[in-house]
């Protein structure tokens, strides 16, 4: 069953130049799929995520979830940005529990979910820490837990690890892969990091630019669960070479 469908989405900006940021984007996402979107800068990856999240209006096309048109700011959708989005005046636990309290879930249920997620993202011992005492990687862990606490059907992630150092970034990739393996939410993940896209995904969608269109959908058939060493395998490197060449073609064309 298809849980999420993007149908012929286009986005134009009337800024005197008539820029087409996206043109005729159609994506069918199967239930429990992790999909990454890669491509050259300016190809409309983030624009698409912002349209899905309700932060931008499309010029044409429709988006469906559970076979119904997706509403603007739909609670079925959660989003992570490049920088951590947390309330600095709240503790780690209070951030994670904030959305659940707005929903007025029972206190016992809130506590159970909060404990489970704090353990899942490796923040035991930091439950009562304020956000401004955390490292960038730890702050993003809080954001991941906060998004998951709201139990969205679709998670949008816009380069959430791009500001982290290389070692922390790889650890966060492994953490996200492990968490996804447990619940298998539908994820749309935008990144410039090809290794990251391959490691995390079931499919990698390569965008072309001017205008933003789908150039290629690459199936990732590497076994799960995945560990760091898979990035050195022959199969992984072949996929990386293929996707790198696809993006390189677009960069040279533009």
PDB file of C-alpha atoms in Angstrom:
ATOM      1  CA  UNK A   1       0.000   0.000   0.000  1.00  0.00           C
ATOM      2  CA  UNK A   2       1.254   3.442  -0.876  1.00  0.00           C
ATOM      3  CA  UNK A   3       1.135   5.732   2.133  1.00  0.00           C
ATOM      4  CA  UNK A   4       2.524   8.931   0.622  1.00  0.00           C
ATOM      5  CA  UNK A   5       2.278  10.361  -2.869  1.00  0.00           C
ATOM      6  CA  UNK A   6       3.596  13.534  -4.486  1.00  0.00           C
ATOM      7  CA  UNK A   7       1.740  14.177  -7.732  1.00  0.00           C
ATOM      8  CA  UNK A   8       3.049  16.602 -10.371  1.00  0.00           C
ATOM      9  CA  UNK A   9       4.287  19.275  -7.942  1.00  0.00           C
ATOM     10  CA  UNK A  10       5.686  22.428  -9.541  1.00  0.00           C
ATOM     11  CA  UNK A  11       6.902  25.683  -8.008  1.00  0.00           C
ATOM     12  CA  UNK A  12       7.567  28.921  -9.854  1.00  0.00           C
ATOM     13  CA  UNK A  13       8.735  32.242  -8.449  1.00  0.00           C
ATOM     14  CA  UNK A  14       7.468  35.428 -10.083  1.00  0.00           C
ATOM     15  CA  UNK A  15      10.473  37.613  -9.334  1.00  0.00           C
ATOM     16  CA  UNK A  16      10.759  39.132 -12.780  1.00  0.00           C
ATOM     17  CA  UNK A  17      12.802  36.229 -14.099  1.00  0.00           C
ATOM     18  CA  UNK A  18      10.129  33.540 -14.013  1.00  0.00           C
ATOM     19  CA  UNK A  19      12.247  30.980 -12.145  1.00  0.00           C
ATOM     20  CA  UNK A  20      10.924  27.393 -12.129  1.00  0.00           C
ATOM     21  CA  UNK A  21      12.286  25.896  -8.924  1.00  0.00           C
ATOM     22  CA  UNK A  22      10.431  22.595  -9.369  1.00  0.00           C
ATOM     23  CA  UNK A  23       8.701  21.106 -12.369  1.00  0.00           C
ATOM     24  CA  UNK A  24       6.364  18.127 -12.440  1.00  0.00           C
ATOM     25  CA  UNK A  25       7.724  16.233  -9.420  1.00  0.00           C
ATOM     26  CA  UNK A  26       5.942  12.919  -8.808  1.00  0.00           C
ATOM     27  CA  UNK A  27       7.062  10.473  -6.112  1.00  0.00           C
ATOM     28  CA  UNK A  28       5.244   7.410  -4.785  1.00  0.00           C
ATOM     29  CA  UNK A  29       6.524   6.329  -1.394  1.00  0.00           C
ATOM     30  CA  UNK A  30       5.784   2.862  -0.116  1.00  0.00           C
ATOM     31  CA  UNK A  31       4.918   2.319   3.519  1.00  0.00           C
ATOM     32  CA  UNK A  32       7.999   2.317   5.817  1.00  0.00           C
ATOM     33  CA  UNK A  33      10.438   3.576   3.166  1.00  0.00           C
ATOM     34  CA  UNK A  34      13.421   5.789   3.897  1.00  0.00           C
ATOM     35  CA  UNK A  35      14.078   7.998   0.874  1.00  0.00           C
ATOM     36  CA  UNK A  36      16.893  10.510   0.401  1.00  0.00           C
ATOM     37  CA  UNK A  37      16.972  13.339  -2.122  1.00  0.00           C
ATOM     38  CA  UNK A  38      20.318  14.512  -3.484  1.00  0.00           C
ATOM     39  CA  UNK A  39      21.374  16.822  -6.279  1.00  0.00           C
ATOM     40  CA  UNK A  40      23.367  19.958  -7.093  1.00  0.00           C
ATOM     41  CA  UNK A  41      22.808  23.150  -5.107  1.00  0.00           C
ATOM     42  CA  UNK A  42      19.711  25.045  -6.194  1.00  0.00           C
ATOM     43  CA  UNK A  43      17.848  22.030  -7.591  1.00  0.00           C
ATOM     44  CA  UNK A  44      14.808  22.485  -5.340  1.00  0.00           C
ATOM     45  CA  UNK A  45      15.357  19.760  -2.719  1.00  0.00           C
ATOM     46  CA  UNK A  46      14.592  21.969   0.274  1.00  0.00           C
ATOM     47  CA  UNK A  47      11.810  23.737  -1.629  1.00  0.00           C
ATOM     48  CA  UNK A  48      10.026  20.406  -2.027  1.00  0.00           C
ATOM     49  CA  UNK A  49      10.323  19.608   1.683  1.00  0.00           C
ATOM     50  CA  UNK A  50       9.011  23.049   2.618  1.00  0.00           C
ATOM     51  CA  UNK A  51       6.002  22.559   0.342  1.00  0.00           C
ATOM     52  CA  UNK A  52       5.235  19.192   1.944  1.00  0.00           C
ATOM     53  CA  UNK A  53       5.593  20.745   5.421  1.00  0.00           C
ATOM     54  CA  UNK A  54       3.170  23.538   4.506  1.00  0.00           C
ATOM     55  CA  UNK A  55       5.808  26.272   4.748  1.00  0.00           C
ATOM     56  CA  UNK A  56       5.517  27.057   1.025  1.00  0.00           C
ATOM     57  CA  UNK A  57       2.639  26.820  -1.433  1.00  0.00           C
ATOM     58  CA  UNK A  58       3.170  24.892  -4.651  1.00  0.00           C
ATOM     59  CA  UNK A  59       2.257  26.441  -7.989  1.00  0.00           C
ATOM     60  CA  UNK A  60       0.516  23.246  -9.056  1.00  0.00           C
ATOM     61  CA  UNK A  61       0.140  19.598  -8.119  1.00  0.00           C
ATOM     62  CA  UNK A  62      -1.090  17.698  -5.065  1.00  0.00           C
ATOM     63  CA  UNK A  63       0.286  15.726  -2.131  1.00  0.00           C
ATOM     64  CA  UNK A  64      -1.504  12.755  -0.581  1.00  0.00           C
ATOM     65  CA  UNK A  65      -1.050  10.791   2.632  1.00  0.00           C
ATOM     66  CA  UNK A  66      -3.205   7.753   3.356  1.00  0.00           C
ATOM     67  CA  UNK A  67      -4.884   8.416  -0.014  1.00  0.00           C
ATOM     68  CA  UNK A  68      -6.187  11.791   1.239  1.00  0.00           C
ATOM     69  CA  UNK A  69      -4.936  15.273   0.270  1.00  0.00           C
ATOM     70  CA  UNK A  70      -2.330  16.446   2.754  1.00  0.00           C
ATOM     71  CA  UNK A  71      -3.539  19.407   4.781  1.00  0.00           C
ATOM     72  CA  UNK A  72      -1.341  22.419   5.464  1.00  0.00           C
ATOM     73  CA  UNK A  73       0.655  21.939   8.695  1.00  0.00           C
ATOM     74  CA  UNK A  74      -0.774  18.432   8.976  1.00  0.00           C
ATOM     75  CA  UNK A  75      -0.002  16.760  12.320  1.00  0.00           C
ATOM     76  CA  UNK A  76       0.889  13.606  10.409  1.00  0.00           C
ATOM     77  CA  UNK A  77       4.076  15.376   9.263  1.00  0.00           C
ATOM     78  CA  UNK A  78       7.136  16.128  11.399  1.00  0.00           C
ATOM     79  CA  UNK A  79      10.140  18.140  10.206  1.00  0.00           C
ATOM     80  CA  UNK A  80      13.791  18.517  11.206  1.00  0.00           C
ATOM     81  CA  UNK A  81      15.888  21.424   9.933  1.00  0.00           C
ATOM     82  CA  UNK A  82      19.644  21.913   9.531  1.00  0.00           C
ATOM     83  CA  UNK A  83      19.957  23.526  12.961  1.00  0.00           C
ATOM     84  CA  UNK A  84      18.431  22.013  16.100  1.00  0.00           C
ATOM     85  CA  UNK A  85      14.989  23.445  16.879  1.00  0.00           C
ATOM     86  CA  UNK A  86      14.452  23.251  20.624  1.00  0.00           C
ATOM     87  CA  UNK A  87      13.087  25.528  23.330  1.00  0.00           C
ATOM     88  CA  UNK A  88      16.217  26.800  25.129  1.00  0.00           C
ATOM     89  CA  UNK A  89      14.314  27.600  28.329  1.00  0.00           C
ATOM     90  CA  UNK A  90      13.168  23.978  28.702  1.00  0.00           C
ATOM     91  CA  UNK A  91      15.173  20.920  29.733  1.00  0.00           C
ATOM     92  CA  UNK A  92      15.830  17.929  27.487  1.00  0.00           C
ATOM     93  CA  UNK A  93      12.886  16.039  28.957  1.00  0.00           C
ATOM     94  CA  UNK A  94      10.574  19.064  28.814  1.00  0.00           C
ATOM     95  CA  UNK A  95      11.366  19.610  25.123  1.00  0.00           C
ATOM     96  CA  UNK A  96      10.608  15.991  24.290  1.00  0.00           C
ATOM     97  CA  UNK A  97       7.364  16.029  26.274  1.00  0.00           C
ATOM     98  CA  UNK A  98       6.125  19.435  25.061  1.00  0.00           C
ATOM     99  CA  UNK A  99       4.088  18.257  22.067  1.00  0.00           C
ATOM    100  CA  UNK A 100       2.622  15.312  23.952  1.00  0.00           C
ATOM    101  CA  UNK A 101       1.425  17.623  26.710  1.00  0.00           C
ATOM    102  CA  UNK A 102      -0.238  19.871  24.126  1.00  0.00           C
ATOM    103  CA  UNK A 103      -2.103  16.783  22.944  1.00  0.00           C
ATOM    104  CA  UNK A 104      -3.088  16.165  26.588  1.00  0.00           C
ATOM    105  CA  UNK A 105      -1.878  12.586  26.593  1.00  0.00           C
ATOM    106  CA  UNK A 106      -2.034  10.805  29.962  1.00  0.00           C
ATOM    107  CA  UNK A 107       0.953  11.613  32.180  1.00  0.00           C
ATOM    108  CA  UNK A 108       1.911   7.949  32.495  1.00  0.00           C
ATOM    109  CA  UNK A 109       1.990   7.605  28.705  1.00  0.00           C
ATOM    110  CA  UNK A 110       4.044  10.796  28.326  1.00  0.00           C
ATOM    111  CA  UNK A 111       6.569   9.570  30.879  1.00  0.00           C
ATOM    112  CA  UNK A 112       6.829   6.150  29.225  1.00  0.00           C
ATOM    113  CA  UNK A 113       7.379   7.580  25.735  1.00  0.00           C
ATOM    114  CA  UNK A 114       9.830  10.183  27.024  1.00  0.00           C
ATOM    115  CA  UNK A 115      11.960   7.583  28.833  1.00  0.00           C
ATOM    116  CA  UNK A 116      11.966   5.311  25.790  1.00  0.00           C
ATOM    117  CA  UNK A 117      13.095   8.113  23.440  1.00  0.00           C
ATOM    118  CA  UNK A 118      15.721   9.504  25.797  1.00  0.00           C
ATOM    119  CA  UNK A 119      17.243   6.029  25.930  1.00  0.00           C
ATOM    120  CA  UNK A 120      16.910   5.579  22.136  1.00  0.00           C
ATOM    121  CA  UNK A 121      18.867   8.760  21.387  1.00  0.00           C
ATOM    122  CA  UNK A 122      21.446   8.128  24.092  1.00  0.00           C
ATOM    123  CA  UNK A 123      20.654  11.038  26.397  1.00  0.00           C
ATOM    124  CA  UNK A 124      20.337   9.168  29.680  1.00  0.00           C
ATOM    125  CA  UNK A 125      21.758  11.341  32.441  1.00  0.00           C
ATOM    126  CA  UNK A 126      20.963  14.529  30.538  1.00  0.00           C
ATOM    127  CA  UNK A 127      17.196  14.510  31.058  1.00  0.00           C
ATOM    128  CA  UNK A 128      17.272  17.638  33.226  1.00  0.00           C
ATOM    129  CA  UNK A 129      20.010  19.474  31.314  1.00  0.00           C
ATOM    130  CA  UNK A 130      19.205  22.781  29.674  1.00  0.00           C
ATOM    131  CA  UNK A 131      19.608  22.908  25.895  1.00  0.00           C
ATOM    132  CA  UNK A 132      22.349  25.556  25.951  1.00  0.00           C
ATOM    133  CA  UNK A 133      24.660  23.171  27.842  1.00  0.00           C
ATOM    134  CA  UNK A 134      24.523  20.539  25.081  1.00  0.00           C
ATOM    135  CA  UNK A 135      26.795  20.026  22.086  1.00  0.00           C
ATOM    136  CA  UNK A 136      25.376  20.422  18.576  1.00  0.00           C
ATOM    137  CA  UNK A 137      25.074  16.660  18.150  1.00  0.00           C
ATOM    138  CA  UNK A 138      23.288  16.247  21.472  1.00  0.00           C
ATOM    139  CA  UNK A 139      20.905  19.099  20.645  1.00  0.00           C
ATOM    140  CA  UNK A 140      20.005  17.355  17.376  1.00  0.00           C
ATOM    141  CA  UNK A 141      19.358  14.167  19.347  1.00  0.00           C
ATOM    142  CA  UNK A 142      16.814  16.114  21.389  1.00  0.00           C
ATOM    143  CA  UNK A 143      15.193  17.344  18.172  1.00  0.00           C
ATOM    144  CA  UNK A 144      14.988  13.792  16.775  1.00  0.00           C
ATOM    145  CA  UNK A 145      13.357  12.585  19.990  1.00  0.00           C
ATOM    146  CA  UNK A 146      10.949  15.538  20.015  1.00  0.00           C
ATOM    147  CA  UNK A 147       9.836  14.849  16.442  1.00  0.00           C
ATOM    148  CA  UNK A 148       9.378  11.129  17.155  1.00  0.00           C
ATOM    149  CA  UNK A 149       7.440  11.871  20.360  1.00  0.00           C
ATOM    150  CA  UNK A 150       4.691  13.462  18.263  1.00  0.00           C
ATOM    151  CA  UNK A 151       4.355  10.166  16.341  1.00  0.00           C
ATOM    152  CA  UNK A 152       4.178  11.563  12.775  1.00  0.00           C
ATOM    153  CA  UNK A 153       3.480   9.244   9.855  1.00  0.00           C
ATOM    154  CA  UNK A 154       5.946  11.166   7.672  1.00  0.00           C
ATOM    155  CA  UNK A 155       9.240  12.678   8.821  1.00  0.00           C
ATOM    156  CA  UNK A 156      10.941  15.368   6.723  1.00  0.00           C
ATOM    157  CA  UNK A 157      14.654  15.957   7.375  1.00  0.00           C
ATOM    158  CA  UNK A 158      16.495  18.857   5.728  1.00  0.00           C
ATOM    159  CA  UNK A 159      20.259  18.233   6.076  1.00  0.00           C
ATOM    160  CA  UNK A 160      19.909  17.700   9.835  1.00  0.00           C
ATOM    161  CA  UNK A 161      23.547  16.649  10.330  1.00  0.00           C
ATOM    162  CA  UNK A 162      25.287  19.068   7.946  1.00  0.00           C
ATOM    163  CA  UNK A 163      26.620  21.363  10.706  1.00  0.00           C
ATOM    164  CA  UNK A 164      28.207  18.532  12.707  1.00  0.00           C
ATOM    165  CA  UNK A 165      31.838  17.416  12.585  1.00  0.00           C
ATOM    166  CA  UNK A 166      32.567  14.319  10.520  1.00  0.00           C
ATOM    167  CA  UNK A 167      32.810  11.869  13.425  1.00  0.00           C
ATOM    168  CA  UNK A 168      29.649  13.099  15.149  1.00  0.00           C
ATOM    169  CA  UNK A 169      27.830  13.113  11.817  1.00  0.00           C
ATOM    170  CA  UNK A 170      28.598   9.433  11.203  1.00  0.00           C
ATOM    171  CA  UNK A 171      27.489   8.511  14.723  1.00  0.00           C
ATOM    172  CA  UNK A 172      24.217  10.398  14.167  1.00  0.00           C
ATOM    173  CA  UNK A 173      23.667   8.529  10.904  1.00  0.00           C
ATOM    174  CA  UNK A 174      24.070   5.214  12.714  1.00  0.00           C
ATOM    175  CA  UNK A 175      21.759   6.403  15.500  1.00  0.00           C
ATOM    176  CA  UNK A 176      19.061   7.497  13.046  1.00  0.00           C
ATOM    177  CA  UNK A 177      19.346   4.239  11.106  1.00  0.00           C
ATOM    178  CA  UNK A 178      18.976   2.253  14.328  1.00  0.00           C
ATOM    179  CA  UNK A 179      15.939   4.242  15.485  1.00  0.00           C
ATOM    180  CA  UNK A 180      14.291   4.020  12.050  1.00  0.00           C
ATOM    181  CA  UNK A 181      14.866   0.264  12.009  1.00  0.00           C
ATOM    182  CA  UNK A 182      12.654  -0.050  15.094  1.00  0.00           C
ATOM    183  CA  UNK A 183       9.583   1.933  13.972  1.00  0.00           C
ATOM    184  CA  UNK A 184      10.172   2.379  10.222  1.00  0.00           C
ATOM    185  CA  UNK A 185       8.413   5.675   9.724  1.00  0.00           C
ATOM    186  CA  UNK A 186       8.284   7.115   6.217  1.00  0.00           C
ATOM    187  CA  UNK A 187      11.263   9.483   5.932  1.00  0.00           C
ATOM    188  CA  UNK A 188      12.156  12.019   3.245  1.00  0.00           C
ATOM    189  CA  UNK A 189      15.762  13.076   3.868  1.00  0.00           C
ATOM    190  CA  UNK A 190      17.509  15.893   1.980  1.00  0.00           C
ATOM    191  CA  UNK A 191      21.308  15.858   1.951  1.00  0.00           C
ATOM    192  CA  UNK A 192      24.370  16.835  -0.078  1.00  0.00           C
ATOM    193  CA  UNK A 193      26.287  13.895   1.411  1.00  0.00           C
ATOM    194  CA  UNK A 194      26.096  10.929  -0.973  1.00  0.00           C
ATOM    195  CA  UNK A 195      27.543   8.473   1.561  1.00  0.00           C
ATOM    196  CA  UNK A 196      24.893   9.554   4.065  1.00  0.00           C
ATOM    197  CA  UNK A 197      22.097   9.139   1.528  1.00  0.00           C
ATOM    198  CA  UNK A 198      23.184   5.626   0.543  1.00  0.00           C
ATOM    199  CA  UNK A 199      23.809   4.468   4.123  1.00  0.00           C
ATOM    200  CA  UNK A 200      20.368   5.547   5.351  1.00  0.00           C
ATOM    201  CA  UNK A 201      18.079   4.917   2.412  1.00  0.00           C
ATOM    202  CA  UNK A 202      15.960   2.405   0.553  1.00  0.00           C
ATOM    203  CA  UNK A 203      15.954   4.734  -2.453  1.00  0.00           C
ATOM    204  CA  UNK A 204      18.006   7.777  -3.423  1.00  0.00           C
ATOM    205  CA  UNK A 205      16.276  10.277  -5.700  1.00  0.00           C
ATOM    206  CA  UNK A 206      18.709  12.361  -7.762  1.00  0.00           C
ATOM    207  CA  UNK A 207      17.411  15.786  -8.786  1.00  0.00           C
ATOM    208  CA  UNK A 208      18.365  17.712 -11.890  1.00  0.00           C
ATOM    209  CA  UNK A 209      18.289  21.523 -11.833  1.00  0.00           C
ATOM    210  CA  UNK A 210      17.022  24.476 -13.922  1.00  0.00           C
ATOM    211  CA  UNK A 211      14.246  23.494 -13.376  1.00  0.00           C
ATOM    212  CA  UNK A 212      14.284  21.003 -10.497  1.00  0.00           C
ATOM    213  CA  UNK A 213      13.164  17.629 -11.871  1.00  0.00           C
ATOM    214  CA  UNK A 214      13.775  13.991 -11.016  1.00  0.00           C
ATOM    215  CA  UNK A 215      16.783  12.737 -12.966  1.00  0.00           C
ATOM    216  CA  UNK A 216      17.008   9.218 -11.558  1.00  0.00           C
ATOM    217  CA  UNK A 217      15.680   7.012  -8.772  1.00  0.00           C
ATOM    218  CA  UNK A 218      18.409   4.697  -7.466  1.00  0.00           C
ATOM    219  CA  UNK A 219      17.340   1.605  -5.511  1.00  0.00           C
ATOM    220  CA  UNK A 220      19.590   0.817  -2.529  1.00  0.00           C
ATOM    221  CA  UNK A 221      19.525  -2.950  -1.981  1.00  0.00           C
ATOM    222  CA  UNK A 222      22.206  -3.125   0.690  1.00  0.00           C
ATOM    223  CA  UNK A 223      21.279  -5.407   3.612  1.00  0.00           C
ATOM    224  CA  UNK A 224      19.866  -3.979   6.851  1.00  0.00           C
ATOM    225  CA  UNK A 225      20.667  -3.324   9.619  1.00  0.00           C
ATOM    226  CA  UNK A 226      23.670  -1.371   8.320  1.00  0.00           C
ATOM    227  CA  UNK A 227      26.909  -0.708  10.123  1.00  0.00           C
ATOM    228  CA  UNK A 228      29.642   1.805   9.362  1.00  0.00           C
ATOM    229  CA  UNK A 229      31.893  -0.728   7.594  1.00  0.00           C
ATOM    230  CA  UNK A 230      29.363  -1.147   4.780  1.00  0.00           C
ATOM    231  CA  UNK A 231      30.599   2.190   3.407  1.00  0.00           C
ATOM    232  CA  UNK A 232      33.821   0.442   2.366  1.00  0.00           C
ATOM    233  CA  UNK A 233      32.124  -2.420   0.540  1.00  0.00           C
ATOM    234  CA  UNK A 234      32.348  -2.855  -3.222  1.00  0.00           C
ATOM    235  CA  UNK A 235      28.567  -2.584  -3.603  1.00  0.00           C
ATOM    236  CA  UNK A 236      28.418   0.666  -1.636  1.00  0.00           C
ATOM    237  CA  UNK A 237      31.255   2.248  -3.607  1.00  0.00           C
ATOM    238  CA  UNK A 238      29.665   1.272  -6.932  1.00  0.00           C
ATOM    239  CA  UNK A 239      26.410   2.972  -5.936  1.00  0.00           C
ATOM    240  CA  UNK A 240      28.352   6.027  -4.763  1.00  0.00           C
ATOM    241  CA  UNK A 241      30.200   6.260  -8.084  1.00  0.00           C
ATOM    242  CA  UNK A 242      26.922   6.016 -10.016  1.00  0.00           C
ATOM    243  CA  UNK A 243      25.177   8.755  -8.002  1.00  0.00           C
ATOM    244  CA  UNK A 244      28.284  10.977  -8.012  1.00  0.00           C
ATOM    245  CA  UNK A 245      28.434  10.789 -11.817  1.00  0.00           C
ATOM    246  CA  UNK A 246      24.720  11.633 -12.117  1.00  0.00           C
ATOM    247  CA  UNK A 247      25.160  14.764 -10.002  1.00  0.00           C
ATOM    248  CA  UNK A 248      28.392  15.674 -11.742  1.00  0.00           C
ATOM    249  CA  UNK A 249      26.569  15.632 -15.080  1.00  0.00           C
ATOM    250  CA  UNK A 250      24.123  18.201 -13.728  1.00  0.00           C
ATOM    251  CA  UNK A 251      26.835  20.424 -12.299  1.00  0.00           C
ATOM    252  CA  UNK A 252      28.746  20.419 -15.598  1.00  0.00           C
ATOM    253  CA  UNK A 253      25.540  21.039 -17.555  1.00  0.00           C
ATOM    254  CA  UNK A 254      24.649  24.126 -15.511  1.00  0.00           C
TER     255      UNK A 254
END
